[in-house]
Amino acid sequence: MGYVGLILNICIVLSGQVYMAESLSLEMSVHCAQRRAISPCTCQYQQLTNRSTIFISVTCERMISFHQVITALQNKFDTNVDISLKISHSILDDLPQLSFQQLGLSIQQLKLHFDNLSDLPESVFSGLGRTESFSLADNAFTVVPQQALNFMPNIKVLDLSHGHILNVTTADFHGLNFVHTLLINNNNVSLLEMYCLPSTLVKLHIGMNEIKDLNGTLRELTYLQWLYVKWNQLVNLDGELPQANPNTKMLLLDAAYNLITKLPQELKFYRALEVLSMEFNHITTLDRILSRSKQLKVLNFTHNKISILNENDFADLEYLEDLYLGYNNIVTLNNSLLPLISLRILNLSYNQIQEFSLQQLRGLTKLQLVDLSHNKINKLSGRMQNSVQLVTRIDELWLQFNDLQALNGSLMGLTGLRTLNLSHNIIERISPDDLIGLDDLEILDISHNHIITLEETSKAVLPKLEELKASYNLLSHLEKDFHGLPRLCWADLSYNRIESISIALGKYTQCIVHSVHKPLRIYLQGNMEVCRLSDVITNLQAQNNTEFYTPSNEECTANLAKQSQIAVLSSANIA
């Protein structure tokens, strides 16, 4: 998501799952005094800044029975000590005949993970009246254990993820008046009964299920801040989201991997929304619905069917930092990006853009990456040559896998560019005008093109260029190609047609890294004519600490034999 760190005290999102985190920082975590007495369980003291009482985390793993847990923990801690108890990867076949009350503990958090639990009598959960966080994740329940929840009226965090729950009914969470976080993700839920969810919810994850219709279950959840409904079978969100107008609560909405065809109208009134993930849907247009969502920082519409962006689609999104629009059908941008003055990441890869003007990015000074790769761009335009114009600054510009034949000086004056990737195009020539003003360029990739010579690069100075990737081109002669590259350290010229190298190639080049002189490394593998240039290469290696990487002796010998065989066959044919 890229921006979840903003609200780390709510939850942490990792690998499609949501893990609860304590809201305040941990001040102390050391082994508790009872560690030996409760073996094979373990424990740690935890002093949290939001608690005045002692808090101890107890973990019991791979237990052979619940009776073993009782034997290890029963009456080992004072009742004024809050306990976080985790029992995981255990065999608890005897649990239905026992109860947590027998532990004699004040259990504030209870986690039962990977214990193959499926159906338990409500009596098991007696003694959990003070429990505020309860997790049955990674078990085999097919229904919400509502009877068990009756013994835990003070639950605030409930995790039922990674199970086999089929439906959620109106009775399932009845009586839970304080729950603010509910996780039912990664189940088999297909039916949500209307009003089945607690109205107190702030964080809700019902993703990775089989839900086709939200059935109005979210309409009254006006406190909701985080909502995950991704990886379901939803077609339409209109009339399904919390109906507050304006909505000043919702911060994050993740509805990725569904079948949604359009953005819900409710989003027009979501004034606090910061993260919106709609990737892998069937959305065709943004329809200006987000134009007033001023607080948005991350937008992800990767893998949709968007073909056009309207001028006002992002009108007030001055705080947007990351915009992902890859894998769509976008042909034109219509100046839609100009309001995004805080934009850092722009991904427009795998679209249908044929002509791109840098004027579409005019005035955007915080761009770290612009990815235009895998389009059909055959023309770049909109050079930044007028000092009156607003400055545009880009750190990395990716244009690989397009149809560019020439740059026509379009990058002239592009401020701050450090990495330029032009690989896998059909460029035949790099002119001096193409490189003028790129004083900060450090990495230039022009590999997999049709470039015949780099002689023109000697006429423009790239004072900071360290890496030049020009493999798989049609280069045949190396003369003064590096004269405009005083700090070059790494040049990949492999798999060209190089047959001559001038002794003056690296005359004005000295690689310097952190004020230390380093060798200039030149890679010439795959250039078989270089096998005949060993004397020249030996002389060059004595200059400026240059190192050449050429075809191996075996490759040269094999190539010489092949050439001799061809010559013999040619002579025979002539005869």
PDB file of N, CA and C in Angstrom, residues 419-473:
ATOM      1  N   THR A 419      18.398   8.611 -13.354  1.00  0.00           N
ATOM      2  CA  THR A 419      18.357   7.339 -14.072  1.00  0.00           C
ATOM      3  C   THR A 419      17.437   7.472 -15.276  1.00  0.00           C
ATOM      4  N   LEU A 420      17.946   7.092 -16.445  1.00  0.00           N
ATOM      5  CA  LEU A 420      17.158   7.147 -17.676  1.00  0.00           C
ATOM      6  C   LEU A 420      17.244   5.788 -18.358  1.00  0.00           C
ATOM      7  N   ASN A 421      16.099   5.143 -18.519  1.00  0.00           N
ATOM      8  CA  ASN A 421      16.058   3.820 -19.151  1.00  0.00           C
ATOM      9  C   ASN A 421      15.343   3.926 -20.489  1.00  0.00           C
ATOM     10  N   LEU A 422      16.112   3.756 -21.557  1.00  0.00           N
ATOM     11  CA  LEU A 422      15.586   3.809 -22.921  1.00  0.00           C
ATOM     12  C   LEU A 422      15.762   2.468 -23.627  1.00  0.00           C
ATOM     13  N   SER A 423      15.982   1.422 -22.873  1.00  0.00           N
ATOM     14  CA  SER A 423      16.258   0.117 -23.476  1.00  0.00           C
ATOM     15  C   SER A 423      15.036  -0.427 -24.204  1.00  0.00           C
ATOM     16  N   HIS A 424      15.297  -1.354 -25.105  1.00  0.00           N
ATOM     17  CA  HIS A 424      14.239  -2.041 -25.848  1.00  0.00           C
ATOM     18  C   HIS A 424      13.339  -1.063 -26.602  1.00  0.00           C
ATOM     19  N   ASN A 425      13.968  -0.166 -27.351  1.00  0.00           N
ATOM     20  CA  ASN A 425      13.277   0.682 -28.305  1.00  0.00           C
ATOM     21  C   ASN A 425      13.901   0.433 -29.677  1.00  0.00           C
ATOM     22  N   ILE A 426      13.731   1.344 -30.598  1.00  0.00           N
ATOM     23  CA  ILE A 426      14.343   1.195 -31.926  1.00  0.00           C
ATOM     24  C   ILE A 426      15.139   2.453 -32.262  1.00  0.00           C
ATOM     25  N   ILE A 427      15.787   3.013 -31.244  1.00  0.00           N
ATOM     26  CA  ILE A 427      16.577   4.232 -31.405  1.00  0.00           C
ATOM     27  C   ILE A 427      17.816   3.930 -32.248  1.00  0.00           C
ATOM     28  N   GLU A 428      18.080   4.787 -33.220  1.00  0.00           N
ATOM     29  CA  GLU A 428      19.231   4.602 -34.099  1.00  0.00           C
ATOM     30  C   GLU A 428      20.368   5.563 -33.778  1.00  0.00           C
ATOM     31  N   ARG A 429      20.036   6.659 -33.112  1.00  0.00           N
ATOM     32  CA  ARG A 429      21.060   7.689 -32.913  1.00  0.00           C
ATOM     33  C   ARG A 429      20.763   8.487 -31.652  1.00  0.00           C
ATOM     34  N   ILE A 430      21.810   8.781 -30.889  1.00  0.00           N
ATOM     35  CA  ILE A 430      21.724   9.684 -29.742  1.00  0.00           C
ATOM     36  C   ILE A 430      22.485  10.950 -30.113  1.00  0.00           C
ATOM     37  N   SER A 431      21.783  12.076 -30.162  1.00  0.00           N
ATOM     38  CA  SER A 431      22.426  13.334 -30.559  1.00  0.00           C
ATOM     39  C   SER A 431      22.854  14.117 -29.325  1.00  0.00           C
ATOM     40  N   PRO A 432      23.765  15.082 -29.482  1.00  0.00           N
ATOM     41  CA  PRO A 432      24.173  15.908 -28.337  1.00  0.00           C
ATOM     42  C   PRO A 432      22.997  16.616 -27.680  1.00  0.00           C
ATOM     43  N   ASP A 433      22.026  17.068 -28.479  1.00  0.00           N
ATOM     44  CA  ASP A 433      20.863  17.762 -27.918  1.00  0.00           C
ATOM     45  C   ASP A 433      20.051  16.857 -26.995  1.00  0.00           C
ATOM     46  N   ASP A 434      20.122  15.566 -27.235  1.00  0.00           N
ATOM     47  CA  ASP A 434      19.358  14.633 -26.402  1.00  0.00           C
ATOM     48  C   ASP A 434      19.878  14.587 -24.973  1.00  0.00           C
ATOM     49  N   LEU A 435      21.126  15.004 -24.777  1.00  0.00           N
ATOM     50  CA  LEU A 435      21.766  14.865 -23.471  1.00  0.00           C
ATOM     51  C   LEU A 435      22.041  16.196 -22.784  1.00  0.00           C
ATOM     52  N   ILE A 436      21.807  17.295 -23.469  1.00  0.00           N
ATOM     53  CA  ILE A 436      22.101  18.612 -22.899  1.00  0.00           C
ATOM     54  C   ILE A 436      21.231  18.867 -21.665  1.00  0.00           C
ATOM     55  N   GLY A 437      21.879  19.308 -20.612  1.00  0.00           N
ATOM     56  CA  GLY A 437      21.156  19.659 -19.390  1.00  0.00           C
ATOM     57  C   GLY A 437      20.947  18.509 -18.429  1.00  0.00           C
ATOM     58  N   LEU A 438      21.357  17.304 -18.805  1.00  0.00           N
ATOM     59  CA  LEU A 438      21.180  16.151 -17.911  1.00  0.00           C
ATOM     60  C   LEU A 438      22.405  16.013 -17.008  1.00  0.00           C
ATOM     61  N   ASP A 439      22.682  17.074 -16.281  1.00  0.00           N
ATOM     62  CA  ASP A 439      23.914  17.150 -15.493  1.00  0.00           C
ATOM     63  C   ASP A 439      23.920  16.228 -14.279  1.00  0.00           C
ATOM     64  N   ASP A 440      22.752  15.733 -13.880  1.00  0.00           N
ATOM     65  CA  ASP A 440      22.679  14.861 -12.708  1.00  0.00           C
ATOM     66  C   ASP A 440      22.565  13.381 -13.075  1.00  0.00           C
ATOM     67  N   LEU A 441      22.580  13.087 -14.372  1.00  0.00           N
ATOM     68  CA  LEU A 441      22.370  11.711 -14.814  1.00  0.00           C
ATOM     69  C   LEU A 441      23.509  10.803 -14.350  1.00  0.00           C
ATOM     70  N   GLU A 442      23.140   9.703 -13.687  1.00  0.00           N
ATOM     71  CA  GLU A 442      24.112   8.744 -13.173  1.00  0.00           C
ATOM     72  C   GLU A 442      24.056   7.408 -13.902  1.00  0.00           C
ATOM     73  N   ILE A 443      22.870   7.031 -14.374  1.00  0.00           N
ATOM     74  CA  ILE A 443      22.698   5.742 -15.047  1.00  0.00           C
ATOM     75  C   ILE A 443      21.939   5.971 -16.352  1.00  0.00           C
ATOM     76  N   LEU A 444      22.517   5.511 -17.454  1.00  0.00           N
ATOM     77  CA  LEU A 444      21.879   5.620 -18.769  1.00  0.00           C
ATOM     78  C   LEU A 444      21.828   4.237 -19.397  1.00  0.00           C
ATOM     79  N   ASP A 445      20.619   3.776 -19.681  1.00  0.00           N
ATOM     80  CA  ASP A 445      20.432   2.458 -20.290  1.00  0.00           C
ATOM     81  C   ASP A 445      19.844   2.636 -21.686  1.00  0.00           C
ATOM     82  N   ILE A 446      20.665   2.362 -22.704  1.00  0.00           N
ATOM     83  CA  ILE A 446      20.209   2.433 -24.096  1.00  0.00           C
ATOM     84  C   ILE A 446      20.407   1.074 -24.769  1.00  0.00           C
ATOM     85  N   SER A 447      20.417   0.032 -23.983  1.00  0.00           N
ATOM     86  CA  SER A 447      20.619  -1.314 -24.526  1.00  0.00           C
ATOM     87  C   SER A 447      19.424  -1.753 -25.362  1.00  0.00           C
ATOM     88  N   HIS A 448      19.655  -2.752 -26.200  1.00  0.00           N
ATOM     89  CA  HIS A 448      18.599  -3.327 -27.035  1.00  0.00           C
ATOM     90  C   HIS A 448      17.932  -2.266 -27.914  1.00  0.00           C
ATOM     91  N   ASN A 449      18.754  -1.525 -28.640  1.00  0.00           N
ATOM     92  CA  ASN A 449      18.277  -0.571 -29.632  1.00  0.00           C
ATOM     93  C   ASN A 449      18.993  -0.846 -30.954  1.00  0.00           C
ATOM     94  N   HIS A 450      18.992   0.142 -31.852  1.00  0.00           N
ATOM     95  CA  HIS A 450      19.647  -0.006 -33.154  1.00  0.00           C
ATOM     96  C   HIS A 450      20.743   1.043 -33.324  1.00  0.00           C
ATOM     97  N   ILE A 451      21.383   1.411 -32.247  1.00  0.00           N
ATOM     98  CA  ILE A 451      22.367   2.497 -32.269  1.00  0.00           C
ATOM     99  C   ILE A 451      23.652   2.033 -32.948  1.00  0.00           C
ATOM    100  N   ILE A 452      24.116   2.838 -33.901  1.00  0.00           N
ATOM    101  CA  ILE A 452      25.306   2.495 -34.682  1.00  0.00           C
ATOM    102  C   ILE A 452      26.564   3.102 -34.080  1.00  0.00           C
ATOM    103  N   THR A 453      26.440   4.284 -33.494  1.00  0.00           N
ATOM    104  CA  THR A 453      27.617   4.953 -32.933  1.00  0.00           C
ATOM    105  C   THR A 453      27.247   5.760 -31.696  1.00  0.00           C
ATOM    106  N   LEU A 454      28.234   5.889 -30.801  1.00  0.00           N
ATOM    107  CA  LEU A 454      28.091   6.748 -29.620  1.00  0.00           C
ATOM    108  C   LEU A 454      28.978   7.985 -29.742  1.00  0.00           C
ATOM    109  N   GLU A 455      29.466   8.234 -30.935  1.00  0.00           N
ATOM    110  CA  GLU A 455      30.393   9.345 -31.140  1.00  0.00           C
ATOM    111  C   GLU A 455      29.798  10.673 -30.698  1.00  0.00           C
ATOM    112  N   GLU A 456      28.478  10.812 -30.878  1.00  0.00           N
ATOM    113  CA  GLU A 456      27.839  12.079 -30.526  1.00  0.00           C
ATOM    114  C   GLU A 456      27.892  12.353 -29.028  1.00  0.00           C
ATOM    115  N   THR A 457      28.000  11.299 -28.214  1.00  0.00           N
ATOM    116  CA  THR A 457      28.026  11.523 -26.764  1.00  0.00           C
ATOM    117  C   THR A 457      29.262  12.298 -26.336  1.00  0.00           C
ATOM    118  N   SER A 458      30.306  12.264 -27.140  1.00  0.00           N
ATOM    119  CA  SER A 458      31.521  12.996 -26.783  1.00  0.00           C
ATOM    120  C   SER A 458      31.333  14.502 -26.904  1.00  0.00           C
ATOM    121  N   LYS A 459      30.256  14.922 -27.565  1.00  0.00           N
ATOM    122  CA  LYS A 459      30.014  16.350 -27.778  1.00  0.00           C
ATOM    123  C   LYS A 459      29.138  16.965 -26.687  1.00  0.00           C
ATOM    124  N   ALA A 460      28.629  16.122 -25.809  1.00  0.00           N
ATOM    125  CA  ALA A 460      27.835  16.612 -24.673  1.00  0.00           C
ATOM    126  C   ALA A 460      28.416  16.006 -23.405  1.00  0.00           C
ATOM    127  N   VAL A 461      28.549  16.801 -22.380  1.00  0.00           N
ATOM    128  CA  VAL A 461      29.166  16.336 -21.137  1.00  0.00           C
ATOM    129  C   VAL A 461      28.089  15.882 -20.153  1.00  0.00           C
ATOM    130  N   LEU A 462      28.259  14.661 -19.663  1.00  0.00           N
ATOM    131  CA  LEU A 462      27.413  14.135 -18.587  1.00  0.00           C
ATOM    132  C   LEU A 462      28.324  13.967 -17.377  1.00  0.00           C
ATOM    133  N   PRO A 463      28.459  15.001 -16.561  1.00  0.00           N
ATOM    134  CA  PRO A 463      29.507  15.037 -15.533  1.00  0.00           C
ATOM    135  C   PRO A 463      29.366  13.999 -14.426  1.00  0.00           C
ATOM    136  N   LYS A 464      28.168  13.427 -14.237  1.00  0.00           N
ATOM    137  CA  LYS A 464      27.973  12.486 -13.134  1.00  0.00           C
ATOM    138  C   LYS A 464      27.658  11.065 -13.596  1.00  0.00           C
ATOM    139  N   LEU A 465      27.663  10.829 -14.896  1.00  0.00           N
ATOM    140  CA  LEU A 465      27.297   9.502 -15.385  1.00  0.00           C
ATOM    141  C   LEU A 465      28.309   8.457 -14.921  1.00  0.00           C
ATOM    142  N   GLU A 466      27.803   7.415 -14.255  1.00  0.00           N
ATOM    143  CA  GLU A 466      28.648   6.337 -13.754  1.00  0.00           C
ATOM    144  C   GLU A 466      28.416   5.024 -14.493  1.00  0.00           C
ATOM    145  N   GLU A 467      27.189   4.798 -14.953  1.00  0.00           N
ATOM    146  CA  GLU A 467      26.869   3.541 -15.621  1.00  0.00           C
ATOM    147  C   GLU A 467      26.272   3.802 -16.999  1.00  0.00           C
ATOM    148  N   LEU A 468      26.864   3.163 -18.002  1.00  0.00           N
ATOM    149  CA  LEU A 468      26.356   3.229 -19.365  1.00  0.00           C
ATOM    150  C   LEU A 468      26.063   1.810 -19.834  1.00  0.00           C
ATOM    151  N   LYS A 469      24.804   1.561 -20.147  1.00  0.00           N
ATOM    152  CA  LYS A 469      24.396   0.241 -20.626  1.00  0.00           C
ATOM    153  C   LYS A 469      24.004   0.378 -22.092  1.00  0.00           C
ATOM    154  N   ALA A 470      24.844  -0.166 -22.962  1.00  0.00           N
ATOM    155  CA  ALA A 470      24.609  -0.034 -24.402  1.00  0.00           C
ATOM    156  C   ALA A 470      24.766  -1.378 -25.103  1.00  0.00           C
ATOM    157  N   SER A 471      24.494  -2.449 -24.410  1.00  0.00           N
ATOM    158  CA  SER A 471      24.611  -3.780 -25.006  1.00  0.00           C
ATOM    159  C   SER A 471      23.513  -4.004 -26.046  1.00  0.00           C
ATOM    160  N   TYR A 472      23.741  -4.982 -26.892  1.00  0.00           N
ATOM    161  CA  TYR A 472      22.765  -5.371 -27.913  1.00  0.00           C
ATOM    162  C   TYR A 472      22.351  -4.189 -28.791  1.00  0.00           C
ATOM    163  N   ASN A 473      23.358  -3.544 -29.374  1.00  0.00           N
ATOM    164  CA  ASN A 473      23.144  -2.515 -30.380  1.00  0.00           C
ATOM    165  C   ASN A 473      23.949  -2.879 -31.620  1.00  0.00           C
TER     166      ASN A 473
END
